[in-house]
Short mmCIF file of C-alpha atoms in Angstrom, two decimals:
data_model
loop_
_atom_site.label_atom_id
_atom_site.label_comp_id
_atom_site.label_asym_id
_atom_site.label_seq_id
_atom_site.Cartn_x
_atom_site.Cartn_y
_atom_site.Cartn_z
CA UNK V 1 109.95 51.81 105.99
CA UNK V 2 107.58 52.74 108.95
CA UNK V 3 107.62 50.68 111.92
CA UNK V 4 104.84 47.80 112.53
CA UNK V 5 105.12 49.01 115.93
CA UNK V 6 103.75 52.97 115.14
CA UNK V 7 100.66 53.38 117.28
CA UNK V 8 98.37 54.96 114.82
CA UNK V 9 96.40 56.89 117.73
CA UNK V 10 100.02 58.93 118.47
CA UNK V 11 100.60 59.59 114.65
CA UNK V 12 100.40 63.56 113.80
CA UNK V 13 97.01 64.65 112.35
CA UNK V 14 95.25 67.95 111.02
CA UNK V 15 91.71 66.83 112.32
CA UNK V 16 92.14 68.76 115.78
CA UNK V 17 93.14 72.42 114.50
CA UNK V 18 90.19 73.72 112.74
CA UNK V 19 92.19 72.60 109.07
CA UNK V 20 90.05 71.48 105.85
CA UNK V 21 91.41 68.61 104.00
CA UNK V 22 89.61 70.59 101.15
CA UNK V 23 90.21 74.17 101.68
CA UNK V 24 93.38 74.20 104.60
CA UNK V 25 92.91 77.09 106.41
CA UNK V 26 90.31 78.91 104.24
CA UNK V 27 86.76 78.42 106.38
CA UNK V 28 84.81 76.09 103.91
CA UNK V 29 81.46 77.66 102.82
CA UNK V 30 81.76 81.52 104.85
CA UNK V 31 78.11 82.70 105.74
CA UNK V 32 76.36 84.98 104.24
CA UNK V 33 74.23 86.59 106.05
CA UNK V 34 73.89 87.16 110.57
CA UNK V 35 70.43 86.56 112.08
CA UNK V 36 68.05 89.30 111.77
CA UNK V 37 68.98 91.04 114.82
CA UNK V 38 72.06 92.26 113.27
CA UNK V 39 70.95 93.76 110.34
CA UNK V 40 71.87 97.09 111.36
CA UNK V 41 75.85 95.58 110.86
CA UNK V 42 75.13 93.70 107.98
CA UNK V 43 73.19 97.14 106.24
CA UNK V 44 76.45 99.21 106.95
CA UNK V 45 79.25 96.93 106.36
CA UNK V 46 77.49 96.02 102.84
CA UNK V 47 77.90 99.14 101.58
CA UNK V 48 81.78 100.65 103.59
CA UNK V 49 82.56 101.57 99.86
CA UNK V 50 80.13 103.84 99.08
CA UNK V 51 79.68 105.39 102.28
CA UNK V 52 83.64 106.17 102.81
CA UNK V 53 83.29 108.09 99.37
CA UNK V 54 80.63 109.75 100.48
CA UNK V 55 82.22 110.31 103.52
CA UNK V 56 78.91 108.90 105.65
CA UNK V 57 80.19 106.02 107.17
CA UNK V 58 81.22 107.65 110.44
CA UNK V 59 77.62 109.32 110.89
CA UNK V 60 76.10 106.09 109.81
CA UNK V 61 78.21 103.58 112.34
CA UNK V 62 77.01 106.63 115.24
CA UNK V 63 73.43 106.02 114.75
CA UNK V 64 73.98 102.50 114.62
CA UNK V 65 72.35 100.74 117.90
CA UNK V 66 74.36 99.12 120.44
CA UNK V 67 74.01 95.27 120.21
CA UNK V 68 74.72 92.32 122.08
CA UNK V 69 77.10 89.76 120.65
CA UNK V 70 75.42 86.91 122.49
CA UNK V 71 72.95 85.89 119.71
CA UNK V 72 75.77 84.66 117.95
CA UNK V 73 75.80 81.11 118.21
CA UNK V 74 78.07 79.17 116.16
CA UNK V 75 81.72 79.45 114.76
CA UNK V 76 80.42 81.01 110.95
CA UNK V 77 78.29 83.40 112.94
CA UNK V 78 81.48 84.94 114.81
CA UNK V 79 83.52 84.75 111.67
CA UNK V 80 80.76 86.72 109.78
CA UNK V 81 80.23 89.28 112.29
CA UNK V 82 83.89 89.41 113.02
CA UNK V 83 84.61 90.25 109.24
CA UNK V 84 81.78 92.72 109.32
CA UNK V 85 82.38 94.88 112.26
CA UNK V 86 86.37 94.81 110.66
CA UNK V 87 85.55 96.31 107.20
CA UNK V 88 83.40 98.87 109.43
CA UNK V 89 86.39 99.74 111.50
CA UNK V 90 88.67 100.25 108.86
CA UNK V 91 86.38 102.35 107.09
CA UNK V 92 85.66 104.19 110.17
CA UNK V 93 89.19 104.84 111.49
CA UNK V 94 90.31 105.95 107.87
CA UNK V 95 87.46 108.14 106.29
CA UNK V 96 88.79 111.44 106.99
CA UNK V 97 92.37 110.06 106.35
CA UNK V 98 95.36 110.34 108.90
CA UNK V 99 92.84 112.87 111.38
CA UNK V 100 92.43 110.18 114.00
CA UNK V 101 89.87 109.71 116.08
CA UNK V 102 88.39 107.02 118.54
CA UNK V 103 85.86 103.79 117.70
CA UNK V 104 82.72 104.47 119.12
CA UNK V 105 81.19 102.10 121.81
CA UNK V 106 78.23 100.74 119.95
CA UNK V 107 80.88 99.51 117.45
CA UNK V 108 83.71 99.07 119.77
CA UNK V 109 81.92 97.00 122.84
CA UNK V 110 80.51 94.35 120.39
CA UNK V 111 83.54 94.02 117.96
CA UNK V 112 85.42 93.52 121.28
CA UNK V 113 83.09 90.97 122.58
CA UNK V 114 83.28 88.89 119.18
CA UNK V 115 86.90 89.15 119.10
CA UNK V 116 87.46 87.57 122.74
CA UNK V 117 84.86 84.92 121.69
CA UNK V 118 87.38 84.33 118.97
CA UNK V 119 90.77 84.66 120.08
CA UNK V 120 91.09 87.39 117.55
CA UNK V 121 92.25 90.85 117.81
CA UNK V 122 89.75 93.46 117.24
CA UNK V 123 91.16 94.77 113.74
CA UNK V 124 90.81 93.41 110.53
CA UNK V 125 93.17 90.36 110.22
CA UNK V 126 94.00 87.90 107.27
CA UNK V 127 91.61 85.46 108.31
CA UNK V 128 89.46 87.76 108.05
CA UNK V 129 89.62 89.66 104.62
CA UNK V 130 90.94 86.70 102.68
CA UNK V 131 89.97 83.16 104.83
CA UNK V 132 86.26 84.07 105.50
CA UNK V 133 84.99 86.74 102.79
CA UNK V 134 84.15 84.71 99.68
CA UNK V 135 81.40 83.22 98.01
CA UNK V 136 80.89 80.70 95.22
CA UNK V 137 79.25 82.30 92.42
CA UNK V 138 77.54 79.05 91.04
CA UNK V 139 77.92 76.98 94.09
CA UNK V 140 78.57 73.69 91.71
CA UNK V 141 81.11 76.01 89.81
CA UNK V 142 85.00 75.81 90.14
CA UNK V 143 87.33 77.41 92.67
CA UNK V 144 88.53 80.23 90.18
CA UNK V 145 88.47 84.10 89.81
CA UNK V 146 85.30 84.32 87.62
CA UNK V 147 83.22 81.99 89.86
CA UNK V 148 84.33 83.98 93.02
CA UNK V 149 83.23 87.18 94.81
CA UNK V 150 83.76 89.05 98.25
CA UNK V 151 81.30 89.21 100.63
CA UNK V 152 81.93 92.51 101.83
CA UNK V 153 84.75 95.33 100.43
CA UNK V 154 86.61 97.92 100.85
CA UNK V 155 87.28 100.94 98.93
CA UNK V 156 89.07 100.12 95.94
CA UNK V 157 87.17 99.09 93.25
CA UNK V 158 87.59 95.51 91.44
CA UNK V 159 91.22 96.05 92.60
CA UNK V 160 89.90 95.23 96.34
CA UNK V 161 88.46 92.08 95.18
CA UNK V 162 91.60 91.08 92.89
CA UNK V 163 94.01 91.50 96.28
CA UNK V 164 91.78 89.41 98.74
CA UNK V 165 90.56 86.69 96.05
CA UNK V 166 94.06 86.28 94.55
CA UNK V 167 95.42 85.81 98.07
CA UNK V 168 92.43 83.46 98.61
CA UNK V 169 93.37 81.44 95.49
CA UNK V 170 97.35 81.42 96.98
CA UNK V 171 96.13 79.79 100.20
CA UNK V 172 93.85 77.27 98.24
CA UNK V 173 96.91 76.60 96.05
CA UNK V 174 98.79 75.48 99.44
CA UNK V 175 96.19 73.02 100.16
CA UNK V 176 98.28 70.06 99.26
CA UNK V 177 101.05 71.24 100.96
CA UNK V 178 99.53 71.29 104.31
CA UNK V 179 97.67 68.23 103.85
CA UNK V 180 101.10 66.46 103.27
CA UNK V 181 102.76 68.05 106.40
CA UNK V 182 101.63 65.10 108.73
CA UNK V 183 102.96 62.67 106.11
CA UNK V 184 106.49 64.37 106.32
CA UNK V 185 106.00 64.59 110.37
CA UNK V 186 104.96 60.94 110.83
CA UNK V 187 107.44 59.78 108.18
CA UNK V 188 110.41 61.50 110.24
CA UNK V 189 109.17 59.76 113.61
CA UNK V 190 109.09 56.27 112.20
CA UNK V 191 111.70 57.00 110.18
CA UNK V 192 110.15 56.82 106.71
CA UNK V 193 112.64 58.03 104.34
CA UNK V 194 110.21 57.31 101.11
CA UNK V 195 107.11 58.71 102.82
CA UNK V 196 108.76 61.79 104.07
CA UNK V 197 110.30 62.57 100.27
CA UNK V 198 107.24 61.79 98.90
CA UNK V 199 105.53 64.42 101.21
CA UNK V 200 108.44 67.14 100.48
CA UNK V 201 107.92 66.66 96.51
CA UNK V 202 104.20 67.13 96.96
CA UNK V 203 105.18 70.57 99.16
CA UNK V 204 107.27 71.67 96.47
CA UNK V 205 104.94 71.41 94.09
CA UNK V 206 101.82 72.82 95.79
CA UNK V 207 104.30 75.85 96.57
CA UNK V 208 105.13 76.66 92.96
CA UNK V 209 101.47 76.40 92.64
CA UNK V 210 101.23 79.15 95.26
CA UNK V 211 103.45 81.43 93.29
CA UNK V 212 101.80 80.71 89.99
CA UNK V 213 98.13 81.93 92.04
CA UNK V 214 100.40 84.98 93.24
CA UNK V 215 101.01 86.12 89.52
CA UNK V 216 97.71 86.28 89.42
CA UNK V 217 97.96 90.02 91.22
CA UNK V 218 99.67 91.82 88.49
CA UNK V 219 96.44 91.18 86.53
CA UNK V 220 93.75 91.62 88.89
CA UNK V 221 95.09 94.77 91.01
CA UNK V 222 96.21 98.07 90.14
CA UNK V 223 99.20 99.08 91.91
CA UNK V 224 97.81 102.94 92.13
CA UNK V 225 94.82 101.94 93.29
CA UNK V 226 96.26 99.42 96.14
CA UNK V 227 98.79 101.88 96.97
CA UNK V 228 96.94 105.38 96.81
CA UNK V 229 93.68 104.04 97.92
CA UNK V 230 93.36 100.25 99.42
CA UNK V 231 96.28 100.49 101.68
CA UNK V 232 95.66 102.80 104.33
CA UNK V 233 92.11 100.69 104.88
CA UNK V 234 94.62 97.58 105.89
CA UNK V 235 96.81 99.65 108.45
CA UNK V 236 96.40 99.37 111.66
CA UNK V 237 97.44 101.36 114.79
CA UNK V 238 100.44 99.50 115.91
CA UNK V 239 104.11 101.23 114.94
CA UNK V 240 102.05 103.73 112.51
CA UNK V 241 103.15 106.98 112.43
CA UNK V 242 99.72 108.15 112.14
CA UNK V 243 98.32 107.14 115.65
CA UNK V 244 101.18 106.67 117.65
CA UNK V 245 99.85 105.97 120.83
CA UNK V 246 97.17 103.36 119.34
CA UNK V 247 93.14 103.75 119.07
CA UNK V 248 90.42 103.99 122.18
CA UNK V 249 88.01 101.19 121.70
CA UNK V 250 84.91 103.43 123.77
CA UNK V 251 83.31 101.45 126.31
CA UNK V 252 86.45 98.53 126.58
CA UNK V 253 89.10 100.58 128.20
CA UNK V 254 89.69 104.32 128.63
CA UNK V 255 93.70 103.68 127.21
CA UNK V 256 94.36 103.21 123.82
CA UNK V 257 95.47 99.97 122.42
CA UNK V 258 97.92 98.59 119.62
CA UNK V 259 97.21 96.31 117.19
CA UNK V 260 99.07 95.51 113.70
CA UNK V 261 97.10 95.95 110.31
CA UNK V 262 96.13 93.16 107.96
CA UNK V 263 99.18 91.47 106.49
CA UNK V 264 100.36 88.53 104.37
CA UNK V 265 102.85 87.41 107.12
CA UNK V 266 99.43 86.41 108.96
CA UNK V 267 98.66 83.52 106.89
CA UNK V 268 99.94 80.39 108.31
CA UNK V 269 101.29 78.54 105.12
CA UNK V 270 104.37 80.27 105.34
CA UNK V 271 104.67 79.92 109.34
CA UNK V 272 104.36 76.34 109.20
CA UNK V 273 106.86 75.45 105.97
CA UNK V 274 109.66 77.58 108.13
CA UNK V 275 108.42 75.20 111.05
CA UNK V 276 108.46 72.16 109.62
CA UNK V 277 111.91 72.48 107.29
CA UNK V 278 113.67 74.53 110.42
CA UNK V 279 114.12 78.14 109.44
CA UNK V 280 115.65 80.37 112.00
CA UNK V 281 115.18 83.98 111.36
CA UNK V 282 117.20 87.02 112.99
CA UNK V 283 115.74 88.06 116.17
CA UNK V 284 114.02 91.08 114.89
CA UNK V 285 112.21 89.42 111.66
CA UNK V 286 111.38 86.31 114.45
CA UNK V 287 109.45 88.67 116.99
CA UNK V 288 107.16 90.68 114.27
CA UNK V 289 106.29 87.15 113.11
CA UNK V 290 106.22 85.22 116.32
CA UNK V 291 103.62 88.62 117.26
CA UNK V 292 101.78 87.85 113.72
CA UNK V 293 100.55 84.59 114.89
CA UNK V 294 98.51 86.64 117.89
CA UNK V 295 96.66 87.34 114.40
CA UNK V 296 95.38 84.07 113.38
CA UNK V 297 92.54 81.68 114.70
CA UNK V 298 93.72 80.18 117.85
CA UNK V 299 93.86 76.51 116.39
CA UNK V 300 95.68 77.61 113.97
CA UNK V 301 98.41 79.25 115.68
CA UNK V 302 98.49 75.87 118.00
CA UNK V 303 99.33 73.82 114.98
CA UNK V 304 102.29 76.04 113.97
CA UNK V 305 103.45 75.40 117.34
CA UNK V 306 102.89 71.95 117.66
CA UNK V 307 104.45 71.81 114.59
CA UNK V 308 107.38 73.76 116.39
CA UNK V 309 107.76 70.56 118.64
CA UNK V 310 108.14 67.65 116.39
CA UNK V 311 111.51 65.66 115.95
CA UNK V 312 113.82 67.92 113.90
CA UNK V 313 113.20 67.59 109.55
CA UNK V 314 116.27 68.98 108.68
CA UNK V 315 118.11 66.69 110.75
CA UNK V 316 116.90 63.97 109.47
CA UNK V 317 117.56 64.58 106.39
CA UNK V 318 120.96 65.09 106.89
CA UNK V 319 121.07 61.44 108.69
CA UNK V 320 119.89 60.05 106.37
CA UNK V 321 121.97 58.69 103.43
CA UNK V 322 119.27 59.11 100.78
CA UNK V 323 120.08 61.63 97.46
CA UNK V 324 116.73 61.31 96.72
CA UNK V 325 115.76 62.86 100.18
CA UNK V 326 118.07 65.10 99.97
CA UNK V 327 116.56 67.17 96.82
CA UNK V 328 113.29 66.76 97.64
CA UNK V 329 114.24 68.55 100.92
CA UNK V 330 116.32 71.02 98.79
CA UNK V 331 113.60 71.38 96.04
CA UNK V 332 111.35 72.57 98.97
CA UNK V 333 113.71 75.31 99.90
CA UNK V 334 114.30 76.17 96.81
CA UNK V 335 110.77 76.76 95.70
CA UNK V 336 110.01 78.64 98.55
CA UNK V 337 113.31 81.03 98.35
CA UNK V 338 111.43 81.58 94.47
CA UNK V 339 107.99 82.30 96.12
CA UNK V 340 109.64 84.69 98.67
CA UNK V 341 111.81 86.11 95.68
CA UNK V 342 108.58 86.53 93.62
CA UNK V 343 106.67 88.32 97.09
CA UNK V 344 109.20 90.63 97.23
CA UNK V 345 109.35 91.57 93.51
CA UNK V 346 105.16 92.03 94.22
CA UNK V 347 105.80 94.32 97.38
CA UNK V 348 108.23 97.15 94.97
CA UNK V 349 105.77 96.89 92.04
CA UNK V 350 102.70 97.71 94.59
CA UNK V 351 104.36 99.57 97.61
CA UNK V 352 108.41 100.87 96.62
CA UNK V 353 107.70 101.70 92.94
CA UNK V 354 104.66 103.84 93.78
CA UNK V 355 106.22 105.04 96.94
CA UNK V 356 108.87 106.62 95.14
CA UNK V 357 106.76 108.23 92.35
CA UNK V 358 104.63 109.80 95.03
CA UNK V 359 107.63 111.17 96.76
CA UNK V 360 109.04 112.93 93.34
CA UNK V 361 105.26 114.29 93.08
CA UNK V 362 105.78 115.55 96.55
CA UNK V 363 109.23 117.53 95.84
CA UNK V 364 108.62 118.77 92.61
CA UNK V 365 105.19 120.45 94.17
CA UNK V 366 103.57 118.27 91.53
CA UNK V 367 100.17 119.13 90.66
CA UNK V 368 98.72 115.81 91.43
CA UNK V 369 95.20 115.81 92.25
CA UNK V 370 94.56 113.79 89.24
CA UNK V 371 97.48 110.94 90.68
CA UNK V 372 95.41 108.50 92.97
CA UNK V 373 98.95 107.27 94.31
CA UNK V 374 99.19 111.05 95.96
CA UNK V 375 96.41 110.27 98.55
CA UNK V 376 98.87 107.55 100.17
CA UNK V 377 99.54 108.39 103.64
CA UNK V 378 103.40 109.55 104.00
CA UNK V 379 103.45 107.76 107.41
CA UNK V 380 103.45 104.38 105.75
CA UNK V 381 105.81 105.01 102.84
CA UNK V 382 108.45 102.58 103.65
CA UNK V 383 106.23 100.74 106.18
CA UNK V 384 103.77 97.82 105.41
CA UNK V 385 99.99 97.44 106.72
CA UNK V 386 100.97 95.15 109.34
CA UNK V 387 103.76 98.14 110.61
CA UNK V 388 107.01 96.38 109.60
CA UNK V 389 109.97 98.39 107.12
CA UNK V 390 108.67 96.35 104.60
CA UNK V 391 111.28 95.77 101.97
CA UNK V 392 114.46 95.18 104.76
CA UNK V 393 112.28 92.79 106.61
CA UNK V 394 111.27 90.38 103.13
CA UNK V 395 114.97 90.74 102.37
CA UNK V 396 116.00 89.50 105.75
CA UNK V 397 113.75 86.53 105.89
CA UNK V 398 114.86 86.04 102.55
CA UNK V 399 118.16 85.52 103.52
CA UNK V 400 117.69 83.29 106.51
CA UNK V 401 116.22 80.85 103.90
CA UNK V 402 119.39 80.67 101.63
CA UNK V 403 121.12 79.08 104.86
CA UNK V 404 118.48 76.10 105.38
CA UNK V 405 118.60 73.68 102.62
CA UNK V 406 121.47 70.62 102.74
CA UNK V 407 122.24 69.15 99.25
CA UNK V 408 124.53 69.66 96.09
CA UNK V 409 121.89 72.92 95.24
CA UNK V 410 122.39 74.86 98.34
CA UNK V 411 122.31 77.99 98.90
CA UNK V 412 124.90 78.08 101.72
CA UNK V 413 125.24 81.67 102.02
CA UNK V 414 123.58 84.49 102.82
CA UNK V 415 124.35 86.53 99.89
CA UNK V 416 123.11 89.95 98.90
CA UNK V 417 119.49 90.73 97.63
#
């Protein structure tokens, strides 16, 4: 059991890293609205939809006066006008398609300013789209897809609000994981065999939960729609095909710059599990994720790192002469292997699947004006919004979890896919 002598002020806590005991890393009640001097933001990126169809956004951002970021005060403020001035990018950058062009300085100098204020890039991230854009229905009402909505969209339909509030409901469903992660950290240091199983079995369990919220996206999305429509509004300028030499932010700097697209290997659930239970991943799946955490809020990234630093889990566990231990650690693994496994089988059905149909269109000169997956960008065929080769990078990481886990259940090898 834990040591009399633990001093409770050096035990590992949560409280420091901007993490809800509620909501994790989901900001808890996202504003709605940005003081009255930036309503001309607020009037545009309210209605990115409508104007992309319309194909006004780009003269409507260009009218748009040049404002000062410094009237944001506080941290819901930033996140607001962060998430505002992203969903006006991507609509922006993406109107007209694959023609490129450059982000225009009374959209680029403010977005830029906001972002340094933030320690986020200045493109749409994952704590942006899915972390700070929803809103409570009925305010007293539960945490569920009919008492949720998006504060601001993209094109896409109800299939926009399907991707970002199902992903919402996965990172609410990993609440209880992350809450337990300082149980399982303190138990290791003080040696805590009971408290650090009883922390793995309540990971496992929130995990499954994640995967049963991921399920979710088969109902709510339409893979034609994410793939021939929502998709190119998540890519970004970084290893894309379409702008290889990045975008010019007017008014920051004359060169162009790089940055990845939104992506679900921004979310740092995942990065902390392979953290805490001591995943290794091949050099080139480590660096796209190691550069993924650039993507997050600051604090956040510092707790994956701290997180990094703590007495070795796995070791433990294999110190330890304790069955029970030993399957909870192995039940973690496993569940997570099964929400990779299920990620994967999400990414064909949305990206592979309708990838492949609109490359048959392509080389049977298909007439398919009437097939929404035919307005997909060929640059990103095989490539996902945050620029990785999607599938051979999910497989890989895959893999490198089939080596971690210890017990009688272990997957030992690498195996194929």
């Amino acid at each position: 059991m834990a040591s009399a002598e633990t001093d409770s002020k050096s035990l590992f806590s949560l409280e420091s890293y901007h993490v809800s005991e509620e909501h994790g890393f989901i900001l808890p009640e996202p504003l709605e609205e940005l003081p009255p001097y930036y309503k001309p933001w607020m009037d545009i990126a309210l209605r990115v939809p409508e104007l992309v169809h319309s194909h006004e956004l780009r003269s409507h951002v260009n009218k748009m006066p040049l404002l000062s970021s410094t009237f944001l005060q506080k941290h819901r403020e930033l996140r607001l006008a962060h998430l505002a001035l992203s969903m006006m990018t991507m609509g922006y950058i993406w109107q007209e398609g694959e023609k490129n062009t450059i982000l225009p300085q009374n959209l680029a100098v403010p977005y830029w300013e906001v972002s340094q204020r933030l320690g986020l890039p200045p493109i749409i991230t994952h704590a942006d789209a899915v972390l700070a854009n929803w809103k409570k229905k009925d305010p007293d009402g539960p945490f569920n897809m009919q008492n949720l909505e998006l504060l601001v969209r993209l094109p896409g339909g109800e299939s926009v609000r399907g991707f970002f509030l199902v992903t919402l409901l996965v990172e609410l469903a990993g609440v209880p994981a992350v809450r337990s992660i300082p149980t399982v950290i303190n138990g290791v240091r003080c040696s805590d065999t009971e408290a650090v199983a009883r922390g793995l079995e309540i990971i496992s369990k929130s995990i499954e939960d994640m995967t049963d919220a991921l399920r979710l996206m088969q109902v709510y999305v339409d893979p034609s729609v994410f793939y021939g429509i929502m998709r190119i509004y998540l890519s970004g300028w970084k290893d894309n095909p379409c702008m290889p030499k990045g975008l010019i932010y007017e008014g920051v700097q004359t060169e162009p710059m790089e940055y990845s697209g939104g992506s679900a290997a921004q979310s740092s659930l995942l990065h902390c599990f392979d953290e805490l239970l001591g995943v290794k991943h091949e050099p080139k799946s480590a660096s796209f994720l190691i550069r993924m955490r650039d993507y997050m809020p600051p604090l956040h990234k510092k707790l994956i790192q701290d997180i990094s630093l703590q007495p070795s889990l796995r070791n433990f566990v294999q110190q330890q002469d304790c069955k029970d231990l030993n399957k909870a650690f192995d039940l973690c693994v496993t569940k997570l292997l099964a929400l990779r496994s299920y990620h994967i089988n999400v990414v064909s059905r949305f990206i592979t699947v309708p990838a492949a149909r609109a490359r048959q269109l392509r080389e049977q000169n298909h007439d398919s004006d009437g097939e929404i997956i035919s307005r997909a960008p060929t640059a990103l065929e095989e490539r996902g919004t945050g620029g990785s080769g999607i599938m051979s990078f999910l497989k890989t990481v895959n893999r490198n979890w089939k080596w971690v886990a210890i017990g009688q259940t272990v997957f030992t090898s690498w195996g194929s896919d």
